[in-house]
Coordinates of C-alpha atoms in Angstrom, one line a residue:
M187 CA 0.0 0.0 0.0
A188 CA 1.1 3.6 -0.5
Q189 CA 3.0 5.2 2.3
D190 CA 1.0 7.6 4.3
P191 CA 2.5 11.0 4.2
Q192 CA 1.3 11.9 7.7
R193 CA 3.1 9.0 9.1
S194 CA 6.6 10.2 8.0
E195 CA 6.0 13.9 8.0
D196 CA 8.5 14.4 10.8
S197 CA 10.7 11.4 10.1
E198 CA 14.3 11.8 9.2
E199 CA 14.2 8.5 7.3
A200 CA 13.6 9.2 3.7
D201 CA 15.6 6.5 1.8
G202 CA 14.5 3.0 2.6
G203 CA 15.0 3.3 6.3
R204 CA 18.4 5.1 6.1
P205 CA 18.8 8.8 6.8
A206 CA 18.5 10.7 3.6
E207 CA 21.5 12.8 4.5
H208 CA 23.7 9.7 4.5
P209 CA 22.7 7.9 1.3
A210 CA 24.5 4.6 1.3
H211 CA 26.8 3.9 -1.7
E212 CA 25.6 7.0 -3.5
D213 CA 28.3 9.3 -4.6
A214 CA 27.7 12.4 -6.7
P215 CA 28.7 12.0 -10.4
T216 CA 31.9 13.8 -11.3
G217 CA 31.3 15.0 -14.8
F218 CA 28.7 15.7 -17.5
P219 CA 28.7 16.5 -21.2
A220 CA 28.2 20.1 -22.0
G221 CA 24.6 19.4 -23.2
V222 CA 21.9 22.0 -23.6
P223 CA 22.5 25.4 -21.9
V224 CA 20.1 26.4 -19.1
R225 CA 19.5 29.9 -17.9
A226 CA 17.4 30.5 -14.7
E227 CA 17.8 33.9 -13.1
G228 CA 14.8 35.6 -11.5
A229 CA 11.9 35.7 -14.1
E230 CA 14.2 34.5 -16.9
L231 CA 13.9 30.8 -17.7
A232 CA 15.4 29.4 -20.9
V233 CA 16.6 26.0 -22.1
G234 CA 18.7 26.3 -25.2
D235 CA 17.0 28.6 -27.6
V236 CA 13.6 28.0 -26.0
D237 CA 12.3 30.8 -23.7
L238 CA 10.4 28.7 -21.2
A239 CA 9.1 31.7 -19.4
A240 CA 7.4 32.9 -22.6
V241 CA 6.1 29.4 -23.2
R242 CA 4.6 29.3 -19.7
S243 CA 2.9 32.6 -20.2
V244 CA 1.3 31.5 -23.4
L245 CA 0.1 28.2 -21.7
V246 CA -1.2 30.1 -18.7
E247 CA -3.3 32.3 -21.1
L248 CA -4.6 29.3 -23.0
G249 CA -5.5 27.5 -19.8
V250 CA -7.3 30.5 -18.2
Q251 CA -9.0 31.9 -21.3
G252 CA -9.2 29.0 -23.7
S253 CA -8.9 29.4 -27.5
A254 CA -11.2 29.2 -30.5
S255 CA -8.6 27.0 -32.1
L256 CA -8.7 24.6 -29.2
E257 CA -12.5 24.5 -29.3
H258 CA -12.4 23.6 -33.0
L259 CA -9.9 20.8 -32.7
S260 CA -11.2 17.4 -34.0
V261 CA -11.2 14.4 -31.7
E262 CA -8.0 13.2 -33.3
G263 CA -6.4 16.6 -32.9
T264 CA -7.5 16.8 -29.2
T265 CA -6.0 13.4 -28.4
A266 CA -2.8 14.4 -30.1
L267 CA -2.7 17.5 -28.0
L268 CA -3.2 15.5 -24.8
A269 CA -0.6 13.0 -25.8
G270 CA 1.8 15.9 -26.5
I271 CA 1.1 17.5 -23.1
T272 CA 1.7 14.1 -21.4
G273 CA 5.1 13.8 -23.2
L274 CA 6.0 17.4 -22.2
E275 CA 5.2 16.6 -18.6
A276 CA 7.4 13.5 -18.7
A277 CA 10.3 15.3 -20.2
L278 CA 10.0 18.1 -17.6
D279 CA 9.8 15.5 -14.9
A280 CA 13.2 14.1 -16.0
V281 CA 14.6 17.6 -16.0
R282 CA 13.2 18.2 -12.5
A283 CA 14.9 15.0 -11.3
R284 CA 18.2 16.2 -12.4
A285 CA 17.5 19.7 -11.0
L286 CA 16.7 18.2 -7.6
V287 CA 19.9 16.2 -7.5
H288 CA 21.9 19.3 -8.4
L289 CA 20.0 21.3 -5.8
E290 CA 20.9 18.8 -3.1
A291 CA 24.6 18.8 -4.2
A292 CA 24.7 22.6 -4.4
V293 CA 23.1 23.0 -0.9
K294 CA 25.5 20.5 0.6
A295 CA 28.5 22.4 -0.9
D296 CA 27.2 25.7 0.5
C297 CA 26.7 24.1 4.0
L298 CA 30.2 22.6 3.8
Q299 CA 31.6 26.1 3.4
R300 CA 29.5 27.2 6.4
E301 CA 31.0 24.3 8.3
E302 CA 27.6 22.8 9.0
S303 CA 27.0 19.1 9.5
P304 CA 25.9 16.7 6.7
R305 CA 22.6 16.2 8.6
Q306 CA 21.9 19.9 8.7
A307 CA 22.8 20.1 5.0
A308 CA 20.3 17.4 4.1
Q309 CA 17.6 19.2 6.1
V310 CA 18.3 22.5 4.3
A311 CA 18.2 20.7 1.0
R312 CA 14.9 19.1 1.9
S313 CA 13.4 22.5 2.9
E314 CA 14.6 24.2 -0.3
A315 CA 13.1 21.4 -2.4
S316 CA 9.9 21.5 -0.4
R317 CA 9.4 25.2 -1.2
A318 CA 10.3 24.9 -4.9
L319 CA 8.1 21.8 -5.4
K320 CA 5.2 23.1 -3.2
E321 CA 5.3 19.8 -1.3
S322 CA 5.7 18.9 2.4
R323 CA 9.3 18.3 3.6
A324 CA 8.5 14.6 4.0
V325 CA 7.3 14.3 0.4
A326 CA 10.1 16.4 -0.9
G327 CA 12.6 14.3 1.0
R328 CA 11.3 11.1 -0.7
S329 CA 11.4 12.9 -4.1
L330 CA 15.0 13.8 -3.6
A331 CA 15.9 10.2 -2.7
T332 CA 14.1 8.7 -5.6
C333 CA 15.5 11.2 -8.1
R334 CA 19.0 10.6 -6.8
R335 CA 18.7 6.9 -7.5
L336 CA 17.3 7.5 -11.0
V337 CA 19.9 10.1 -12.0
Q338 CA 22.9 8.3 -10.5
N339 CA 22.2 4.6 -11.0
M340 CA 19.3 4.1 -13.4
P341 CA 20.0 5.9 -16.8
G342 CA 17.6 3.6 -18.6
M343 CA 14.7 4.5 -16.4
L344 CA 15.5 8.2 -16.6
T345 CA 15.6 7.9 -20.4
A346 CA 12.2 6.1 -20.3
L347 CA 10.9 9.0 -18.2
A348 CA 12.3 11.7 -20.4
E349 CA 11.0 10.1 -23.6
G350 CA 7.6 9.3 -22.1
S351 CA 7.9 5.5 -22.7
L352 CA 6.7 5.0 -19.1
H353 CA 4.4 7.2 -17.0
P354 CA 6.3 9.3 -14.5
R355 CA 4.4 7.7 -11.7
S356 CA 5.7 4.2 -12.8
V357 CA 9.3 5.4 -13.1
H358 CA 9.3 7.0 -9.6
R359 CA 7.7 3.8 -8.2
V360 CA 10.7 1.9 -9.6
G361 CA 13.0 4.4 -8.0
T362 CA 11.2 4.0 -4.7
A363 CA 11.6 0.2 -4.8
M364 CA 15.3 0.6 -5.2
A365 CA 15.8 2.2 -1.8
P366 CA 17.2 -0.7 0.2
V367 CA 19.6 -2.1 -2.5
T368 CA 23.1 -1.2 -3.6
P369 CA 23.9 0.9 -6.7
E370 CA 25.2 -2.2 -8.5
I371 CA 21.9 -4.0 -8.2
R372 CA 20.0 -0.8 -9.2
E373 CA 22.1 -0.7 -12.4
Q374 CA 21.4 -4.4 -13.1
V375 CA 17.7 -3.9 -12.6
D376 CA 17.8 -0.8 -14.8
E377 CA 19.5 -2.9 -17.5
V378 CA 16.9 -5.6 -17.5
L379 CA 14.0 -3.2 -17.4
S380 CA 15.5 -1.2 -20.4
A381 CA 15.7 -4.4 -22.4
Q382 CA 12.1 -5.3 -21.7
L383 CA 10.6 -1.8 -22.0
D384 CA 8.5 -2.6 -25.0
A385 CA 6.4 -5.1 -23.0
L386 CA 5.9 -2.6 -20.2
T387 CA 4.9 0.5 -22.0
D388 CA 1.1 0.1 -21.7
C389 CA 1.1 -1.6 -18.3
G390 CA -0.2 -0.1 -15.1
T391 CA 2.1 1.2 -12.3
G392 CA 1.3 -1.8 -10.1
E393 CA 2.2 -4.4 -12.8
I394 CA 5.5 -2.6 -13.5
A395 CA 6.2 -2.6 -9.7
D396 CA 5.5 -6.3 -9.6
H397 CA 7.9 -6.9 -12.6
V398 CA 10.6 -5.0 -10.8
A399 CA 10.0 -7.0 -7.6
R400 CA 10.6 -10.2 -9.5
I401 CA 13.8 -9.0 -11.1
L402 CA 15.1 -7.7 -7.8
H403 CA 14.3 -11.0 -6.1
A404 CA 16.0 -13.0 -8.8
L405 CA 19.1 -10.8 -8.8
D406 CA 19.4 -10.7 -5.0
P407 CA 17.5 -13.7 -3.5
E408 CA 19.6 -13.7 -0.3
G409 CA 18.8 -10.0 0.3
A410 CA 15.0 -10.6 -0.2
A411 CA 14.5 -12.1 3.2
E412 CA 16.3 -9.3 4.9
R413 CA 14.3 -6.7 2.9
H414 CA 11.1 -8.4 3.9
R415 CA 12.1 -8.4 7.6
R416 CA 12.9 -4.7 7.5
A417 CA 9.6 -4.0 5.8
L418 CA 7.7 -6.2 8.3
H419 CA 9.2 -4.1 11.1
D420 CA 7.5 -1.1 9.5
R421 CA 4.0 -2.5 9.5
H422 CA 1.4 0.0 10.6
V423 CA -2.2 1.2 10.3
T424 CA -3.3 4.7 9.6
I425 CA -6.7 6.3 9.4
T426 CA -7.2 9.6 7.5
R427 CA -10.2 11.7 6.9
T428 CA -11.5 12.0 3.4
D429 CA -14.4 14.1 2.0
H430 CA -18.0 14.2 3.0
G431 CA -17.7 12.4 6.3
M432 CA -15.8 9.4 5.1
A433 CA -12.3 8.1 6.0
T434 CA -9.6 5.8 4.5
V435 CA -8.1 3.0 6.5
R436 CA -4.6 1.9 5.4
A437 CA -2.8 -1.1 6.8
T438 CA 0.7 -2.2 5.8
I439 CA 0.8 -5.9 6.6
P440 CA 2.3 -9.1 5.1
G441 CA 1.2 -9.8 1.6
I442 CA -0.3 -13.2 2.2
D443 CA -2.4 -11.8 5.0
A444 CA -3.6 -9.0 2.7
A445 CA -4.5 -11.5 0.0
R446 CA -6.5 -13.6 2.5
I447 CA -8.4 -10.5 3.7
R448 CA -9.2 -9.4 0.2
K449 CA -10.2 -12.9 -0.9
G450 CA -12.4 -13.4 2.2
L451 CA -14.2 -10.1 1.8
S452 CA -14.7 -10.8 -1.9
V453 CA -16.0 -14.3 -1.4
A454 CA -18.4 -13.1 1.3
A455 CA -19.6 -10.2 -0.9
E456 CA -20.3 -12.5 -3.8
A457 CA -22.3 -14.8 -1.5
A458 CA -24.3 -11.8 -0.3
R459 CA -25.0 -10.7 -3.9
A460 CA -26.0 -14.3 -4.8
S461 CA -28.5 -14.2 -1.9
G462 CA -30.2 -11.1 -3.2
D463 CA -28.2 -8.3 -1.5
R464 CA -28.7 -5.2 -3.8
R465 CA -25.5 -3.4 -2.6
G466 CA -22.6 -3.2 -4.9
H467 CA -19.7 -5.7 -4.5
Q468 CA -17.3 -3.1 -3.2
Q469 CA -19.9 -1.7 -0.8
I470 CA -20.5 -5.1 0.7
M471 CA -16.8 -5.6 1.1
A472 CA -16.4 -2.2 2.9
D473 CA -19.4 -2.9 5.2
L474 CA -18.1 -6.4 6.1
F475 CA -14.6 -5.0 6.8
A476 CA -16.0 -2.4 9.2
D477 CA -18.4 -4.9 10.8
A478 CA -15.6 -7.3 11.5
L479 CA -13.3 -4.7 13.0
V480 CA -15.9 -3.0 15.3
G481 CA -17.7 -6.2 16.2
R482 CA -21.0 -5.2 14.5
G483 CA -23.3 -7.7 12.9
D484 CA -22.2 -11.2 12.0
G485 CA -18.9 -10.2 10.3
I486 CA -17.4 -12.9 8.1
D487 CA -18.0 -16.6 8.7
P488 CA -14.7 -18.5 9.0
T489 CA -14.2 -20.5 5.8
T490 CA -11.5 -22.2 3.9
L491 CA -10.0 -19.7 1.3
D492 CA -8.4 -20.9 -1.9
V493 CA -5.4 -18.6 -2.3
G494 CA -3.2 -19.5 -5.2
I495 CA 0.5 -19.0 -5.2
V496 CA 2.8 -19.3 -8.3
I497 CA 6.3 -20.5 -7.5
T498 CA 9.1 -22.1 -9.5
D499 CA 10.6 -25.5 -8.9
R500 CA 14.0 -23.9 -8.4
S501 CA 12.6 -22.3 -5.2
L502 CA 11.7 -25.6 -3.8
L503 CA 14.9 -27.5 -4.9
A504 CA 17.3 -24.7 -4.0
P505 CA 15.7 -22.3 -1.4
A506 CA 18.9 -20.3 -1.1
H507 CA 18.4 -19.3 -4.8
A508 CA 14.6 -19.0 -4.7
D509 CA 12.6 -16.8 -7.1
A510 CA 9.9 -14.5 -5.8
A511 CA 6.5 -16.2 -5.3
T512 CA 3.4 -14.6 -6.8
I513 CA 0.2 -14.5 -4.9
E514 CA -2.8 -14.8 -7.2
G515 CA -4.2 -11.4 -8.0
F516 CA -1.9 -9.7 -5.5
G517 CA 1.7 -9.8 -6.8
P518 CA 5.2 -11.1 -5.9
V519 CA 6.4 -11.7 -2.3
P520 CA 9.6 -13.2 -1.0
Y521 CA 9.8 -17.0 -1.0
D522 CA 10.8 -17.2 2.6
H523 CA 7.5 -15.6 3.6
V524 CA 5.6 -18.2 1.6
R525 CA 7.7 -21.0 3.0
E526 CA 6.8 -20.0 6.5
E527 CA 3.1 -20.1 5.6
M528 CA 3.6 -23.5 4.0
L529 CA 5.1 -24.9 7.2
R530 CA 2.3 -23.4 9.3
A531 CA -0.3 -24.9 7.0
A532 CA 1.4 -28.3 7.2
Q533 CA 1.3 -28.1 11.0
R534 CA -2.3 -27.0 11.0
G535 CA -3.3 -29.7 8.5
E536 CA -2.6 -32.4 11.1
Q537 CA -5.5 -31.2 13.1
D538 CA -7.6 -29.2 10.5
T539 CA -9.1 -31.3 7.7
D540 CA -10.1 -28.1 5.9
T541 CA -6.5 -27.1 5.4
S542 CA -5.2 -28.4 2.1
L543 CA -2.1 -28.1 0.1
T544 CA -3.1 -28.7 -3.5
L545 CA -0.5 -29.0 -6.3
R546 CA -1.0 -28.2 -9.9
R547 CA 1.4 -28.0 -12.8
L548 CA 1.7 -25.0 -14.9
Y549 CA 4.0 -24.3 -17.8
T550 CA 5.6 -21.1 -19.0
D551 CA 6.8 -19.9 -22.3
P552 CA 10.6 -20.0 -21.9
E553 CA 11.1 -16.9 -24.1
D554 CA 8.8 -14.4 -22.3
G555 CA 7.7 -16.1 -19.0
Q556 CA 4.0 -16.2 -19.7
L557 CA 1.8 -19.1 -18.7
V558 CA 0.3 -21.4 -21.4
A559 CA -2.7 -23.6 -20.9
V560 CA -5.8 -25.5 -22.0
E561 CA -9.1 -24.6 -23.6
A562 CA -12.8 -25.4 -22.8
R563 CA -15.9 -25.9 -25.0
S564 CA -18.6 -24.0 -23.1
R565 CA -19.4 -20.4 -23.3
S566 CA -18.8 -19.7 -19.6
F567 CA -15.2 -20.1 -18.5
P568 CA -14.9 -23.3 -16.4
D569 CA -13.3 -22.9 -13.0
S570 CA -10.0 -24.5 -14.1
L571 CA -9.6 -22.1 -17.0
R572 CA -10.8 -19.1 -15.1
R573 CA -8.3 -19.9 -12.4
F574 CA -5.5 -20.3 -14.9
L575 CA -6.3 -17.0 -16.6
T576 CA -6.3 -15.3 -13.2
L577 CA -2.9 -16.7 -12.4
A578 CA -1.6 -15.7 -15.9
H579 CA -3.0 -12.2 -15.9
Q580 CA -3.0 -11.3 -12.1
T581 CA -4.7 -8.0 -12.7
C582 CA -7.0 -6.4 -15.3
R583 CA -5.5 -6.7 -18.8
A584 CA -6.9 -3.3 -20.0
P585 CA -4.3 -0.7 -20.7
Y586 CA -2.8 0.9 -17.6
C587 CA -5.3 -0.8 -15.3
D588 CA -4.2 -2.5 -12.1
A589 CA -7.6 -3.4 -10.7
P590 CA -8.4 -6.9 -9.6
I591 CA -9.8 -9.3 -12.1
R592 CA -13.6 -9.6 -11.7
Q593 CA -14.8 -11.1 -15.0
M594 CA -13.4 -13.2 -17.9
D595 CA -14.0 -11.7 -21.3
H596 CA -14.1 -13.4 -24.8
I597 CA -11.8 -11.2 -26.9
V598 CA -13.6 -12.5 -30.0
P599 CA -17.2 -12.7 -28.7
W600 CA -18.8 -16.1 -28.3
S601 CA -21.7 -14.9 -30.5
R602 CA -19.2 -14.4 -33.3
G603 CA -17.6 -17.8 -32.9
G604 CA -14.9 -16.9 -30.3
P605 CA -13.8 -20.0 -28.4
T606 CA -13.6 -20.3 -24.6
S607 CA -9.8 -20.6 -24.3
L608 CA -6.7 -19.0 -23.0
E609 CA -6.0 -17.7 -26.5
N610 CA -9.4 -15.9 -26.5
G611 CA -9.7 -15.2 -22.8
N612 CA -8.9 -11.9 -21.1
G613 CA -9.2 -11.2 -17.4
L614 CA -10.8 -7.8 -16.8
C615 CA -12.3 -5.6 -14.1
G616 CA -16.0 -4.9 -14.2
G617 CA -15.5 -1.5 -15.8
D618 CA -13.2 -2.5 -18.6
N619 CA -15.4 -5.5 -19.5
Q620 CA -17.8 -2.9 -20.9
K621 CA -15.3 -2.0 -23.7
E622 CA -17.7 -2.4 -26.6
S623 CA -20.0 0.3 -25.1
S624 CA -16.9 2.5 -24.8
G625 CA -16.2 2.2 -28.5
E626 CA -13.1 0.0 -28.0
S627 CA -12.1 -3.0 -30.1
V628 CA -9.8 -5.7 -29.0
R629 CA -7.9 -8.3 -31.0
V630 CA -5.1 -10.9 -30.6
V631 CA -1.9 -10.3 -32.4
R632 CA 0.9 -12.9 -32.9
D633 CA 4.6 -12.4 -33.3
E634 CA 6.5 -13.2 -36.5
Q635 CA 6.7 -16.8 -35.5
G636 CA 3.0 -17.0 -34.8
V637 CA 3.6 -18.1 -31.2
R638 CA 3.5 -15.3 -28.7
R639 CA 0.3 -13.5 -28.0
T640 CA -0.3 -9.8 -27.6
V641 CA -3.7 -8.2 -27.1
D642 CA -4.2 -5.0 -29.0
W643 CA -6.7 -2.4 -27.8
T644 CA -7.9 0.3 -30.2
T645 CA -10.3 3.2 -29.3
R646 CA -12.9 4.4 -31.7
F647 CA -10.7 7.2 -32.9
G648 CA -7.6 5.1 -33.4
Q649 CA -5.6 5.3 -30.1
R650 CA -3.8 2.0 -29.6
A651 CA -2.3 0.1 -26.7
H652 CA -1.2 -3.4 -26.1
R653 CA -1.1 -5.8 -23.2
R654 CA 0.4 -9.2 -22.6
G655 CA 0.2 -11.8 -19.8
V656 CA 2.5 -11.4 -16.8
N657 CA 6.1 -12.3 -17.2
L658 CA 6.7 -14.6 -14.2
D659 CA 10.4 -15.0 -14.9
P660 CA 11.7 -11.6 -16.2
L661 CA 15.4 -12.1 -15.3
G662 CA 15.4 -15.6 -16.9
T663 CA 13.8 -14.4 -20.1
Y664 CA 16.3 -11.5 -20.2
R665 CA 19.2 -13.8 -19.8
R666 CA 17.9 -16.2 -22.5
G667 CA 17.5 -13.3 -24.9
A668 CA 21.0 -12.0 -24.1
R669 CA 22.5 -15.4 -24.7
D670 CA 20.6 -16.0 -27.9
H671 CA 21.8 -12.6 -29.1
A672 CA 25.4 -13.4 -28.1
S673 CA 25.2 -16.8 -29.9
R674 CA 24.0 -15.1 -33.1
S675 CA 26.7 -12.5 -32.8
D676 CA 29.4 -15.2 -32.7
T677 CA 29.1 -15.6 -36.5
G678 CA 29.9 -11.9 -37.0
P679 CA 31.4 -8.9 -35.4
G680 CA 29.9 -7.4 -32.3
T681 CA 28.7 -8.6 -28.9
S682 CA 25.5 -8.7 -27.1
P683 CA 24.3 -5.2 -26.1
H684 CA 22.8 -6.7 -23.0
P685 CA 25.5 -8.4 -20.9
D686 CA 24.3 -10.9 -18.4
P687 CA 23.5 -8.9 -15.2
G688 CA 25.1 -10.5 -12.2
P689 CA 26.6 -14.0 -11.8
R690 CA 24.5 -17.0 -12.6
R691 CA 23.2 -18.6 -9.5
D692 CA 23.3 -22.3 -8.5
G693 CA 20.1 -23.9 -9.7
D694 CA 19.5 -21.0 -12.0
S695 CA 18.0 -23.2 -14.7
D696 CA 15.6 -21.8 -17.2
T697 CA 12.6 -23.1 -15.2
P698 CA 8.9 -22.3 -15.6
S699 CA 6.6 -21.1 -12.9
V700 CA 4.3 -23.6 -11.2
T701 CA 1.4 -23.1 -8.8
H702 CA -0.2 -24.6 -5.8
P703 CA -3.6 -23.2 -4.9
G704 CA -4.5 -24.0 -1.3
T705 CA -5.3 -22.3 2.0
A706 CA -1.7 -21.7 2.3
S707 CA -0.3 -23.3 -0.8
S708 CA 2.6 -25.3 -2.0
A709 CA 3.8 -26.0 -5.5
R710 CA 3.7 -28.6 -8.2
P711 CA 6.5 -27.8 -10.7
G712 CA 6.3 -28.4 -14.4
P713 CA 9.1 -29.4 -16.7
S714 CA 11.9 -26.9 -17.2
A715 CA 12.2 -24.7 -20.1
P716 CA 14.9 -25.3 -22.7
A717 CA 18.4 -25.4 -21.3
L718 CA 21.5 -24.4 -23.2
D719 CA 22.5 -27.9 -24.1
P720 CA 22.8 -29.1 -27.7
P721 CA 19.4 -30.2 -29.3
G722 CA 18.5 -33.7 -28.3
A723 CA 20.9 -33.9 -25.4
P724 CA 19.3 -35.5 -22.3
A725 CA 19.1 -33.4 -19.2
A726 CA 21.4 -35.2 -16.8
V727 CA 20.3 -35.3 -13.1
P728 CA 22.9 -36.7 -10.7
A729 CA 21.7 -39.4 -8.4
E730 CA 22.3 -37.2 -5.4
A731 CA 20.5 -34.2 -6.9
P732 CA 17.6 -32.9 -4.8
T733 CA 14.2 -33.9 -6.0
I734 CA 10.9 -32.3 -5.4
H735 CA 10.1 -35.1 -2.9
H736 CA 13.1 -34.1 -0.9
A737 CA 12.1 -30.5 -1.0
F738 CA 8.7 -31.3 0.3
D739 CA 10.0 -33.7 2.9
A740 CA 12.1 -30.8 4.2
L741 CA 8.9 -28.8 4.5
R742 CA 7.0 -31.7 6.1
L743 CA 4.4 -31.5 3.3
R744 CA 2.5 -34.3 1.6
L745 CA 3.0 -34.5 -2.2
T746 CA -0.3 -35.1 -4.0
D747 CA -0.2 -36.1 -7.6
L748 CA -3.3 -34.6 -9.3
P749 CA -4.2 -35.4 -12.9
T750 CA -3.8 -32.5 -15.2
R751 CA -4.4 -31.9 -18.9
A752 CA -1.4 -31.1 -21.0
P753 CA -1.4 -27.6 -22.3
L754 CA -2.5 -27.1 -26.0
L755 CA -0.4 -24.0 -26.3
G756 CA 3.3 -23.2 -25.7
P757 CA 6.7 -24.1 -27.1
R758 CA 8.3 -27.4 -26.7
G759 CA 10.7 -27.4 -23.8
R760 CA 13.4 -29.7 -22.3
G761 CA 15.0 -29.6 -19.0
V762 CA 15.6 -31.3 -15.6
D763 CA 13.6 -34.4 -14.9
L764 CA 11.8 -33.8 -11.5
H765 CA 11.3 -37.6 -11.0
F766 CA 7.6 -37.4 -10.3
L767 CA 6.0 -36.1 -13.5
P768 CA 3.8 -38.7 -15.3
S769 CA 5.0 -37.5 -18.6
S770 CA 8.6 -37.1 -20.0
S771 CA 10.8 -34.2 -19.2
N772 CA 10.2 -32.7 -22.6
G773 CA 7.6 -30.3 -21.4
P774 CA 4.3 -29.4 -22.9
P775 CA 3.5 -30.0 -26.6
G776 CA 4.3 -27.3 -29.1
P777 CA 1.7 -24.9 -30.6
R778 CA -1.0 -26.2 -32.8
R779 CA -0.5 -25.8 -36.5

């Protein structure tokens, strides 16, 4: 959840729990190219040959008084104007980031001449930034810290901000997430994100933050547990007044608990609606939440909640090198947190017959980390396919939307022959499932090989955006792409423009994600994605190699082999034999022709 400004208004901690005036590992850059000249003296403000003060005056006049030309713009012209304004805002935001970093350095230099302490220098810089940005000191301090990371360690994200490839809110969310890690890891995250930027352009801020969390966890799995412990120490609840006699309750709690709360409220709301309750789904959830906390009414009946968690086999076989787990509809969390819940569930299961640990295999496309699955023959999406789409999409697949999935949509309508399948299914929120009435059209587009799927959205007047499924293994797909590029470059001059970020970990095979829905769930891994062995070479597994049975024995969990249908989609893979799969280690069958 977003940090409550009131909670840190007087805090001296502005950079991931460290004092902002002593940023760890962050040294000011020593030199810059000459670049564009900037003049800012009094009322004069110019960049290069552009008089920004004059531009601002014209824009103020247009904003206050309007214009006949503006009123006569076509729809296409108006959307082009809005897109241009959005691009200008993004470019100005990048300039503002550099200006804030320079302000901090200049203030510190001045304070040094005054023989003032670094702490006082940081406080002065925060106050100056606060007045210039018209923000509180706490918010200005966080802005300074985030911009410092972007300018000094993340040139790719700063470029994406300046060029408008990502929304400023998304870029600053990335910078905020980098607070507790070293500059070296920030640079590696920046490199991976820059290489995968095309797939993120039309994503919501929440999905981009989840993508970053997966990369960060994969790059630094050992640090993930410590970061989680530090964040857990900062758990809190705040209540703030909003408009018209209402209030907002915010709680920062462990992710699995939050997922359970939301699932419990949602299930109870759906049951109430099915019983004839005329309140809206969100209204019922809010009322149940308040009733449960204040002891009013019946609250929520205790029930077994099916909370799905997606996890890789690598995490179970080699916990020291675990990937982030993904909670269904919520996002990534550290594996250690999930493992603790699995242990608790196993201990509870001995006395509680309602506690179950159900294992299901899922396969991912080794090239882009998306799940591939089966199809159904009915109009309504069956539970298994609905669950799979929810796991594959996590949040609403409409452009820029991070709302929870509420409905499954046929991209090609059933009435026009559209099948009920993963290929033709799209998880959407209630609002975006009304796309036809909003004048939007949606279609599936394939890549040049006809394999990977992108969903294109087009408005009535031609504005386009595209969305894909969630990449559950962003670092793995980046590394495979870099190695493929390097192998192609071996036949000619040049090397890969994307060197492999960080050393390859033990057990860092190109493994797919697998899921285990359950009250507190465990995992059933699928076959690994293609390794880097020659075609046809068997994947050797030493006799002493850890198996999935050993991993579950260590967790004191029972391994249940559930029958599953082989996916009809997805590339042919080959990898480590996990000893318990009923099929061969060659993975799911290839795409239909």
